[in-house]
mmCIF file of C-alpha atoms in Angstrom:
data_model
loop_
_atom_site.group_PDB
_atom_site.id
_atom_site.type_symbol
_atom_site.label_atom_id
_atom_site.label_comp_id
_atom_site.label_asym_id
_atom_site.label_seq_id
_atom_site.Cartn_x
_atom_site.Cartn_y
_atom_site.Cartn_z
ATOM 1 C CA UNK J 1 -48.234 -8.676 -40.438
ATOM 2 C CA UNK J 2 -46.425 -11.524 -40.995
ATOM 3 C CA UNK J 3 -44.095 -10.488 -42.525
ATOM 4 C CA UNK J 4 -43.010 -7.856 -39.531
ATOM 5 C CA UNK J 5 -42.841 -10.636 -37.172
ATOM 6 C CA UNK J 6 -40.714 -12.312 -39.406
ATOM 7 C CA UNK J 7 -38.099 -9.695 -38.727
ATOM 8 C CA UNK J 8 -38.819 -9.756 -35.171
ATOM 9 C CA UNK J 9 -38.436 -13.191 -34.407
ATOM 10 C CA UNK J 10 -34.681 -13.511 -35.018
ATOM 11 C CA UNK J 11 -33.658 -10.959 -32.658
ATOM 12 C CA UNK J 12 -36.197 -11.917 -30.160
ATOM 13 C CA UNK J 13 -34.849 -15.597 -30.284
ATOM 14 C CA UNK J 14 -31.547 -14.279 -30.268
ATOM 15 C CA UNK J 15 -32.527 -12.348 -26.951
ATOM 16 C CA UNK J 16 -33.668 -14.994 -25.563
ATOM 17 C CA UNK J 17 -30.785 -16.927 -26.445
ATOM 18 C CA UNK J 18 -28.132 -14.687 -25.010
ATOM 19 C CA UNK J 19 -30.532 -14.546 -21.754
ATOM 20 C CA UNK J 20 -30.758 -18.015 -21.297
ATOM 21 C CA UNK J 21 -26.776 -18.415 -22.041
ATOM 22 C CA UNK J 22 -25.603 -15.923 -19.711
ATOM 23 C CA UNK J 23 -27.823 -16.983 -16.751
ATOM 24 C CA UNK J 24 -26.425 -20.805 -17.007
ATOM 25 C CA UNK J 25 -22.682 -19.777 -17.278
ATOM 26 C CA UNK J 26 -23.698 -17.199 -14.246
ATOM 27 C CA UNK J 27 -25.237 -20.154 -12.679
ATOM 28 C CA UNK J 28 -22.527 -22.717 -13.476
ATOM 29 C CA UNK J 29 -20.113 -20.347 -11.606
ATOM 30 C CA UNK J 30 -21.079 -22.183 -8.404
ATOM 31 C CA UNK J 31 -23.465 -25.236 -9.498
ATOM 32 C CA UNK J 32 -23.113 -27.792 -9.003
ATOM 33 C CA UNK J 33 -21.052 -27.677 -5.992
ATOM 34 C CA UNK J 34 -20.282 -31.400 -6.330
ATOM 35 C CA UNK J 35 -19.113 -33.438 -9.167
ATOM 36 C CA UNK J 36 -21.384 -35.306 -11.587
ATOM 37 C CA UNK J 37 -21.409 -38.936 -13.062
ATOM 38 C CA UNK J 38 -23.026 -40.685 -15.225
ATOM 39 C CA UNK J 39 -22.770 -44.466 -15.645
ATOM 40 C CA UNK J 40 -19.364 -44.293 -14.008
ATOM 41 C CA UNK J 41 -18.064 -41.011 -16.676
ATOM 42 C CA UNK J 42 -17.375 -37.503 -15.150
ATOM 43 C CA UNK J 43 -20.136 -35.063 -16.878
ATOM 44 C CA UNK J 44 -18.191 -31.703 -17.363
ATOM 45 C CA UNK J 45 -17.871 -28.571 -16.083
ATOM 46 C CA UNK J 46 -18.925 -30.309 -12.677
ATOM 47 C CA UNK J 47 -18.583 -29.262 -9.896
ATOM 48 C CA UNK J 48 -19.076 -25.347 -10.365
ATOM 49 C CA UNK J 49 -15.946 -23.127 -11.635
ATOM 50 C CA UNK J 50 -15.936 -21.791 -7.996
ATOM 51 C CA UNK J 51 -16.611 -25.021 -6.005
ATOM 52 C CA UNK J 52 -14.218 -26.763 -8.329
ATOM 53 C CA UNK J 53 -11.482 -23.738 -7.419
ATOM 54 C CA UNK J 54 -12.180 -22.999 -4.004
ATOM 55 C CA UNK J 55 -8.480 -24.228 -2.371
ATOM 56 C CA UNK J 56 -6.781 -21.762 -5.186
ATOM 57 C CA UNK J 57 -9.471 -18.918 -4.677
ATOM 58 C CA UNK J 58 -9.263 -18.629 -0.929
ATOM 59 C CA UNK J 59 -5.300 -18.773 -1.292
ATOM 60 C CA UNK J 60 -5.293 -16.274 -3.984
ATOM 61 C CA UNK J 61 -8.196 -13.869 -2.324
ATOM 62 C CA UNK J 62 -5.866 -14.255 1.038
ATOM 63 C CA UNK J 63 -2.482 -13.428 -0.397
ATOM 64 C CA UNK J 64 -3.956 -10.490 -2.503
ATOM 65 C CA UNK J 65 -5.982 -8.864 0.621
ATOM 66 C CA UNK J 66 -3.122 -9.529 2.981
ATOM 67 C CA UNK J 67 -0.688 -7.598 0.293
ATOM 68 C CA UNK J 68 -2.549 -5.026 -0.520
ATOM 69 C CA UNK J 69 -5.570 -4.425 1.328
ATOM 70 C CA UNK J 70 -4.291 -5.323 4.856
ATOM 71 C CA UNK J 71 -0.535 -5.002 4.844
ATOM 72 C CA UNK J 72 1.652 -3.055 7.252
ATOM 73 C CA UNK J 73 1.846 0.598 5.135
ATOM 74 C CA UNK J 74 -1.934 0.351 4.583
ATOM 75 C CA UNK J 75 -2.562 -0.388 8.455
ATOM 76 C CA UNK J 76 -0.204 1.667 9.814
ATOM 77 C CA UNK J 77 -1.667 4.629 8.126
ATOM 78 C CA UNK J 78 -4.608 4.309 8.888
ATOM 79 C CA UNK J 79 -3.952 3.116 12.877
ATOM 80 C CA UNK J 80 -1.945 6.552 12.792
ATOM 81 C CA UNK J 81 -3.958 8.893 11.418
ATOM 82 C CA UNK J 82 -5.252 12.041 13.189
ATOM 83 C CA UNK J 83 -8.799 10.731 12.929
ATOM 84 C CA UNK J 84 -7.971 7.416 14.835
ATOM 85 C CA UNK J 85 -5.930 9.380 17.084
ATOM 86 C CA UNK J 86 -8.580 11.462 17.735
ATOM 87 C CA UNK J 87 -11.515 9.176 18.040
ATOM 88 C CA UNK J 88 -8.810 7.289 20.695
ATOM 89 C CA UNK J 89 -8.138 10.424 22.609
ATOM 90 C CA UNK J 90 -12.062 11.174 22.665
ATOM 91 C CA UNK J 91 -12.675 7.903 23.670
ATOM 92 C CA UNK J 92 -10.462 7.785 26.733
ATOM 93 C CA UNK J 93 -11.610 11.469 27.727
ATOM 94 C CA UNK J 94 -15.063 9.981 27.997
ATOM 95 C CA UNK J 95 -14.346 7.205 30.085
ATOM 96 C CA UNK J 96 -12.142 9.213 32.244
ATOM 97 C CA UNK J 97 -15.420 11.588 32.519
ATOM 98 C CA UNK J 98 -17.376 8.650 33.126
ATOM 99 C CA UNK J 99 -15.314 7.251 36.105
ATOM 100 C CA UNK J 100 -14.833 10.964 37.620
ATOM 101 C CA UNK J 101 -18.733 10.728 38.753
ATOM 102 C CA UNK J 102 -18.522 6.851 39.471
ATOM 103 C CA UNK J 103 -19.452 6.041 42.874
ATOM 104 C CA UNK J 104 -18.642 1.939 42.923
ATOM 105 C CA UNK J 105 -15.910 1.232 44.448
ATOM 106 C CA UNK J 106 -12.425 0.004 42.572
ATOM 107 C CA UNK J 107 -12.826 -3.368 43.453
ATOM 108 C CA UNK J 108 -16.526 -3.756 42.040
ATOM 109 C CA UNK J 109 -15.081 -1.852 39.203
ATOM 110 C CA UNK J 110 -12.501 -3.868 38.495
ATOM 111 C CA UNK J 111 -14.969 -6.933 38.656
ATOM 112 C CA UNK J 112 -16.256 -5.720 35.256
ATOM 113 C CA UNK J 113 -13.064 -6.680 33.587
ATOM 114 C CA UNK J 114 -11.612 -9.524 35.828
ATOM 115 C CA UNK J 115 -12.850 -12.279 37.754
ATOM 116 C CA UNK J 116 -12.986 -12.408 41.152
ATOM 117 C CA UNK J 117 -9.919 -14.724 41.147
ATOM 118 C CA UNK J 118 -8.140 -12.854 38.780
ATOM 119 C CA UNK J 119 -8.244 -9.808 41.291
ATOM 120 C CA UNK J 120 -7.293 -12.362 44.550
ATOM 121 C CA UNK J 121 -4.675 -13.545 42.606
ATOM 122 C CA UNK J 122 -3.328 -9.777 40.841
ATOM 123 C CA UNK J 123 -3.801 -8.323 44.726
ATOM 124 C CA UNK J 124 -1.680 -11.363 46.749
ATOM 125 C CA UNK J 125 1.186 -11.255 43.485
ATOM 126 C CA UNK J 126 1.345 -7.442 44.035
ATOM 127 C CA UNK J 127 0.989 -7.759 47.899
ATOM 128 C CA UNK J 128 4.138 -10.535 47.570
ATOM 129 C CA UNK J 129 6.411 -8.577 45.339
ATOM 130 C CA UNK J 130 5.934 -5.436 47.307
ATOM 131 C CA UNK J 131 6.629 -6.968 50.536
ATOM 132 C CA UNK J 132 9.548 -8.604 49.418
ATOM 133 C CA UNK J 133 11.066 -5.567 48.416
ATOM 134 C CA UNK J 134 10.445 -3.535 51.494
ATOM 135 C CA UNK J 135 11.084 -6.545 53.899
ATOM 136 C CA UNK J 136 14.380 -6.319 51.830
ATOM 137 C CA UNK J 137 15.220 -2.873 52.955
ATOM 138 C CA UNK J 138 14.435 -3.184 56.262
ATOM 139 C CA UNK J 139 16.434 -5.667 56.622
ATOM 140 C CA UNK J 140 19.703 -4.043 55.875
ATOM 141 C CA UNK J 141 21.878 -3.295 58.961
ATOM 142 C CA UNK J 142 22.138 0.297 57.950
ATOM 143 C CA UNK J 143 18.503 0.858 58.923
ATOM 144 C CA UNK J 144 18.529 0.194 62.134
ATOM 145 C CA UNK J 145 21.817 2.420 62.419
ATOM 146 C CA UNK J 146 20.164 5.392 60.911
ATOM 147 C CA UNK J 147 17.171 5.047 63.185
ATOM 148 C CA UNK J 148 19.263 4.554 66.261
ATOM 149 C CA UNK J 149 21.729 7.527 64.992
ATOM 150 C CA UNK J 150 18.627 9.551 64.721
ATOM 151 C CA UNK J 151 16.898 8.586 68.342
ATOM 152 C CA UNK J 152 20.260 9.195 70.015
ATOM 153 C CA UNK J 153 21.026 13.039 68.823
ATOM 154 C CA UNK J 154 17.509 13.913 69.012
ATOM 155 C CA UNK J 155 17.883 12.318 72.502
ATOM 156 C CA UNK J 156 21.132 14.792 73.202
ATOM 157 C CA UNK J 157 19.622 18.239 71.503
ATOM 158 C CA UNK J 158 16.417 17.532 74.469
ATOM 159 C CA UNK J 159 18.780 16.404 76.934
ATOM 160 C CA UNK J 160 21.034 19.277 76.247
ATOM 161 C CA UNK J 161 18.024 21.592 75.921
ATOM 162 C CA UNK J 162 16.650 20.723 79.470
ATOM 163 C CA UNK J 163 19.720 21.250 81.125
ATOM 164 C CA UNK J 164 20.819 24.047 79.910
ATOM 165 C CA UNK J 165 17.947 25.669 81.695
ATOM 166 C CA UNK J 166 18.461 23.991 84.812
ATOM 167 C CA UNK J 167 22.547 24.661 84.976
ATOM 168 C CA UNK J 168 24.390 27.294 83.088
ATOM 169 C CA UNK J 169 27.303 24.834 82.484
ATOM 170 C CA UNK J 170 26.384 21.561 80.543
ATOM 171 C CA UNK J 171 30.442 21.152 79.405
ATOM 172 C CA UNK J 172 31.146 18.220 81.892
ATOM 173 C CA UNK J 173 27.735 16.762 81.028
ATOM 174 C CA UNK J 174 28.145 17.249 77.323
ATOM 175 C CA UNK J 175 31.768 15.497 77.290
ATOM 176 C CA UNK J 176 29.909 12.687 79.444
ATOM 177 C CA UNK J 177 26.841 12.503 76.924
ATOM 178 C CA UNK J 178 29.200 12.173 74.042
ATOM 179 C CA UNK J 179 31.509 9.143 75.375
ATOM 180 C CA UNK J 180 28.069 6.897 75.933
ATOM 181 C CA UNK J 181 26.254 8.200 73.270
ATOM 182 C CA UNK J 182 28.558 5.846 70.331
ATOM 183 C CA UNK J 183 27.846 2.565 72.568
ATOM 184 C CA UNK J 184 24.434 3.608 73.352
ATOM 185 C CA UNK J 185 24.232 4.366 69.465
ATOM 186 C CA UNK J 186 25.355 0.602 68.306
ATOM 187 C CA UNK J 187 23.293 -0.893 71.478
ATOM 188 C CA UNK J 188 20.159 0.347 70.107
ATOM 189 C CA UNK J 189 21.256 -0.112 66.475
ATOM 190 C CA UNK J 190 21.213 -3.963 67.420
ATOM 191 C CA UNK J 191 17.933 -4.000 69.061
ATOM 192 C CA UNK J 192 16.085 -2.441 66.390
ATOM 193 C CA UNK J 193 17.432 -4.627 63.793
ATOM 194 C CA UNK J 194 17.021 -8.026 65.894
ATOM 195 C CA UNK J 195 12.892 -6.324 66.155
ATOM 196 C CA UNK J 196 13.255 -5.663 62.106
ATOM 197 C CA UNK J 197 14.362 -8.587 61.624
ATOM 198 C CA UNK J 198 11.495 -10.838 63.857
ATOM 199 C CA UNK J 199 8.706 -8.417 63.324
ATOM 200 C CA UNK J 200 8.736 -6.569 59.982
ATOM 201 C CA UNK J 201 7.538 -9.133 57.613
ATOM 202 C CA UNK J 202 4.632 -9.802 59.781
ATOM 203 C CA UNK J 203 4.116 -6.232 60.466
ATOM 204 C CA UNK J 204 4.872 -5.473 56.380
ATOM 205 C CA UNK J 205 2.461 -7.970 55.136
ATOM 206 C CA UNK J 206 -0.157 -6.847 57.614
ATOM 207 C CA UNK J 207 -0.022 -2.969 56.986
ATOM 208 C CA UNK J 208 -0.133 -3.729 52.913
ATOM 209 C CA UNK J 209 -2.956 -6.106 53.125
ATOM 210 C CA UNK J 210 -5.048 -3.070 55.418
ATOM 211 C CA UNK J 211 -4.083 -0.281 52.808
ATOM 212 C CA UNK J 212 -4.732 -2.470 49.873
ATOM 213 C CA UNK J 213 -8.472 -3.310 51.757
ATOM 214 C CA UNK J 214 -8.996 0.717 52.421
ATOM 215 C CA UNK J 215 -7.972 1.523 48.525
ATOM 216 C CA UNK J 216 -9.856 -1.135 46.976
ATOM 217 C CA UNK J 217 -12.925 -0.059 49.301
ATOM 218 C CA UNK J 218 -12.639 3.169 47.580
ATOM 219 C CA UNK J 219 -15.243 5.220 45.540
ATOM 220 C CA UNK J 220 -13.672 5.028 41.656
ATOM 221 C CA UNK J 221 -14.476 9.228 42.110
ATOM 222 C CA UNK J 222 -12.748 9.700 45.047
ATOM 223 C CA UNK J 223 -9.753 8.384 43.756
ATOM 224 C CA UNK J 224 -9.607 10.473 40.727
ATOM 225 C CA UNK J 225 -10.795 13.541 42.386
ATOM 226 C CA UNK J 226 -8.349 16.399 41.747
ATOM 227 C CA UNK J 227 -5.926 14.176 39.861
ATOM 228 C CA UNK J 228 -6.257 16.353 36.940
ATOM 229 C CA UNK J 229 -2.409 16.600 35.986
ATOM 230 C CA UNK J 230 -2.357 12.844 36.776
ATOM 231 C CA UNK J 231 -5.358 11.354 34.557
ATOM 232 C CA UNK J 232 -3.921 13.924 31.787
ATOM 233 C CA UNK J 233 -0.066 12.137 31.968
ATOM 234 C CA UNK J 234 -2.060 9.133 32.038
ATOM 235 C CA UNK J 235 -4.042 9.772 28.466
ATOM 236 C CA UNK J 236 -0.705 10.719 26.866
ATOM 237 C CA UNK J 237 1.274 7.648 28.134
ATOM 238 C CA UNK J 238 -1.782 5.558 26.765
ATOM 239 C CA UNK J 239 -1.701 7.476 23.228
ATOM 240 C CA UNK J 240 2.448 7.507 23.488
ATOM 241 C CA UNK J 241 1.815 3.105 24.396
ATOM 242 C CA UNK J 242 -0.852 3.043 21.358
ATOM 243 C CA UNK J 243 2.027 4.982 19.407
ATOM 244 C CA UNK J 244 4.620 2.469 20.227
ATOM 245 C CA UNK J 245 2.920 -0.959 20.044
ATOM 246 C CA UNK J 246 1.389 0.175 16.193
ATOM 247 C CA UNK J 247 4.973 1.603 14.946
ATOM 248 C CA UNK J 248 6.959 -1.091 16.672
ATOM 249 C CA UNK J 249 5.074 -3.852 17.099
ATOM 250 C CA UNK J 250 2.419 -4.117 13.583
ATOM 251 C CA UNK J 251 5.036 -5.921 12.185
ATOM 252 C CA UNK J 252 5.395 -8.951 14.621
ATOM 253 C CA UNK J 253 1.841 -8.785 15.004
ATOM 254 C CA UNK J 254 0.391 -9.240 11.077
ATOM 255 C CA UNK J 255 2.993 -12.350 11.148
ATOM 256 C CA UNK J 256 1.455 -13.641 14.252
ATOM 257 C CA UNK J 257 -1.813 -13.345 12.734
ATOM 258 C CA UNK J 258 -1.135 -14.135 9.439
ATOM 259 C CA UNK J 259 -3.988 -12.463 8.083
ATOM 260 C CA UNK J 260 -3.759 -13.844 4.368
ATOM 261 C CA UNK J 261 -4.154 -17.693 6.012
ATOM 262 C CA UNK J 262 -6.790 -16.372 8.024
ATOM 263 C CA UNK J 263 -8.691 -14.859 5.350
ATOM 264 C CA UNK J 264 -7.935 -18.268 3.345
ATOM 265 C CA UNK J 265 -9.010 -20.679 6.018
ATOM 266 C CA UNK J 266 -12.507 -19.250 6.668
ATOM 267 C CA UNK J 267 -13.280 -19.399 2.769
ATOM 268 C CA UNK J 268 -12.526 -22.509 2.721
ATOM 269 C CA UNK J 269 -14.673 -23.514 6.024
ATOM 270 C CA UNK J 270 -17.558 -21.573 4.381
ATOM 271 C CA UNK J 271 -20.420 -23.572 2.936
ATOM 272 C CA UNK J 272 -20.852 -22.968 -1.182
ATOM 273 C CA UNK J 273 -24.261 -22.229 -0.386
ATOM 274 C CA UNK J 274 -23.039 -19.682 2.215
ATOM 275 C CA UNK J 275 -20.728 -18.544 -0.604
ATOM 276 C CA UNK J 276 -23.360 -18.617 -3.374
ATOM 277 C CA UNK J 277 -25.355 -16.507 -0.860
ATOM 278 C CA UNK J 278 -22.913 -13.553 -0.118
ATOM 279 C CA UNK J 279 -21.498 -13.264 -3.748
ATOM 280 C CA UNK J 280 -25.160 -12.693 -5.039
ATOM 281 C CA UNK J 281 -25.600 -9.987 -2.142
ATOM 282 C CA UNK J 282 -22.795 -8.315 -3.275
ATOM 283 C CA UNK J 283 -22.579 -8.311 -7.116
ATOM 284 C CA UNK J 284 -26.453 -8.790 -7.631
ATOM 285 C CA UNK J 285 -26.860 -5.687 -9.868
ATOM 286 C CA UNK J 286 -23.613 -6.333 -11.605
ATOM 287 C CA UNK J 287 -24.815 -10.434 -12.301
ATOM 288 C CA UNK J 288 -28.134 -8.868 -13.433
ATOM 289 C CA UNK J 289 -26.735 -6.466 -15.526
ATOM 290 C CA UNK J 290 -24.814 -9.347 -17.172
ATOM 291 C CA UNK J 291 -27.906 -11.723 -17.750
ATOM 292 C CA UNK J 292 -29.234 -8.454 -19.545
ATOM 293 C CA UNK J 293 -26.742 -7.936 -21.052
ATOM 294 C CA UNK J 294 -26.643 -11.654 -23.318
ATOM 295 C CA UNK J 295 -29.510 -10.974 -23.993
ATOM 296 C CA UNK J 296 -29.418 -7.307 -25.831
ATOM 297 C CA UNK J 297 -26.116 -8.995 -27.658
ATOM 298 C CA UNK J 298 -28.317 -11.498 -28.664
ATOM 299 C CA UNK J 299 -30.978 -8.984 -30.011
ATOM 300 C CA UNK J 300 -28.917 -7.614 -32.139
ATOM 301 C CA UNK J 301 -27.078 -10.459 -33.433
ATOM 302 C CA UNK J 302 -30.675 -11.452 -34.392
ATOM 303 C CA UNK J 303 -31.509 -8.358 -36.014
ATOM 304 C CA UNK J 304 -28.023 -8.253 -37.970
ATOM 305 C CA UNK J 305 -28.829 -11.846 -38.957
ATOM 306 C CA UNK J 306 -32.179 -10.610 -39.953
ATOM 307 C CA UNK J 307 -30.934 -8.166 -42.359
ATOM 308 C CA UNK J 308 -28.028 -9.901 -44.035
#
């Protein structure tokens, strides 16, 4: 009997051995996370391998995930394929569904993505600019000629109408008509752009502000009732914008990012034991399986040890 165990014992040892080993230099990957001294002298191999590397692991794990994991082709593929496409165009039919039986009003739903400031502020800029512009056209000298152009022969057709059934011969009239209507014409012309010019921005600013209050008082499903066509131009000018900014724009925006000093800087913000933590959630099999590993080598170095 003792003799048997005599045999066994080397390759158990051995086992052991390569158990023991394998679970230290596992262990010694990330302990200890500080350096060691005794009486003043460094004691080796501290800290960890991975504490003592951390700067040159989070650079190296950023540049290699930013090449080759993350980089433009890889992105761009996948931001483009016909499954993101797809899961974008389902996505917006939804909410387009979703808002075509919405009864709250644009402004309260608008006040689920902006603040109530951000809307005062988005309606008086929008307000400003558009009054500008039309207070701009009105104010050109031609409009008041075109009105007054327009009020005069409309004036002469009913003039001319009126008469004609009251006297069969208008000729004398019409000749009459015609000499005042050109002073008449630029008479008018000059009133209406002196009232343009004293009124309209008043009159401008007030009939935005009222048509901005009754559209922003409107039900979110009124609005986009029977706008088919429209909401349909609208999902393909959102996919066509999506299209653009991802071909066009990736570029400048991976070098805005900068995803490999990204990736770099939180590794190096994360605590060892945080690190310790995640690496064993990932690879806890695979660490396992390399404990066990040891100590099966070391088995049957014991059992060839045994032998010979």
């Amino acid at each position: 009997m003792s003799f048997e165990l005599s045999y066994l014992v080397g390759p158990l040892v051995g086992g052991v051995i390569g158990y023991i080993t394998n679970d230290v230099a596992i262990r010694m990957l990330f302990r200890p996370h500080q350096p060691k001294y005794i009486f003043g002298m460094h004691v080796p191999f501290t800290p960890g391998i991975i504490p003592k590397e951390k700067y040159r692991i989070a650079q190296a794990v950023g540049e290699t995930i930013s090449d080759n994991l993350m980089n433009q082709e890889v992105l761009e593929k996948n931001l483009l394929s016909k499954e993101m496409i797809g899961k974008i165009v389902g996505t917006i039919d939804k909410f387009i569904s979703q808002q075509q039986h919405n009864p709250e009003t644009l402004e309260s739903f608008l006040s689920h993505y902006l603040t109530r400031r951000e809307l005062q502020s988005m309606r008086e800029s929008a307000e400003g600019d558009l009054a500008k512009i039309l207070y701009k056209k009105l104010n050109d000298e031609s409009v008041g000629t075109k009105i007054s152009h327009k009020i005069i022969e409309r004036v002469m057709v009913k003039m001319q109408s009126g008469l004609t059934g009251i006297v069969g011969n208008t000729l004398g009239f019409n000749q009459i008509a015609e000499l005042m209507s050109e002073p008449a014409e630029h008479l008018l012309a000059k009133h209406i752009n002196e009232l343009i010019s004293s009124q309209s921005e008043q009159m401008v600013g007030n009939l935005l502000h009222n048509e901005t209050d009754k559209l922003l008082s409107m039900p979110v499903c009124e609005l986009l009732k029977d706008k088919q066509e429209q909401t349909a131009q609208l999902k393909q000018t959102a996919i066509g914008l999506y299209r653009t900014i991802i071909s066009e724009r990736l570029p400048r925006i991976l070098n805005a990012l900068n995803i490999s000093k990204i990736i770099e800087n939180r590794i190096n913000e994360m605590d060892m034991n945080d690190t310790e933590r995640i690496v064993h959630q990932v690879m806890d099999k695979e660490l396992k399986a390399v404990i066990w590993f040891g100590a099966l080598l070391g088995f049957i170095i014991g059992i060839i040890n045994t032998i010979f």
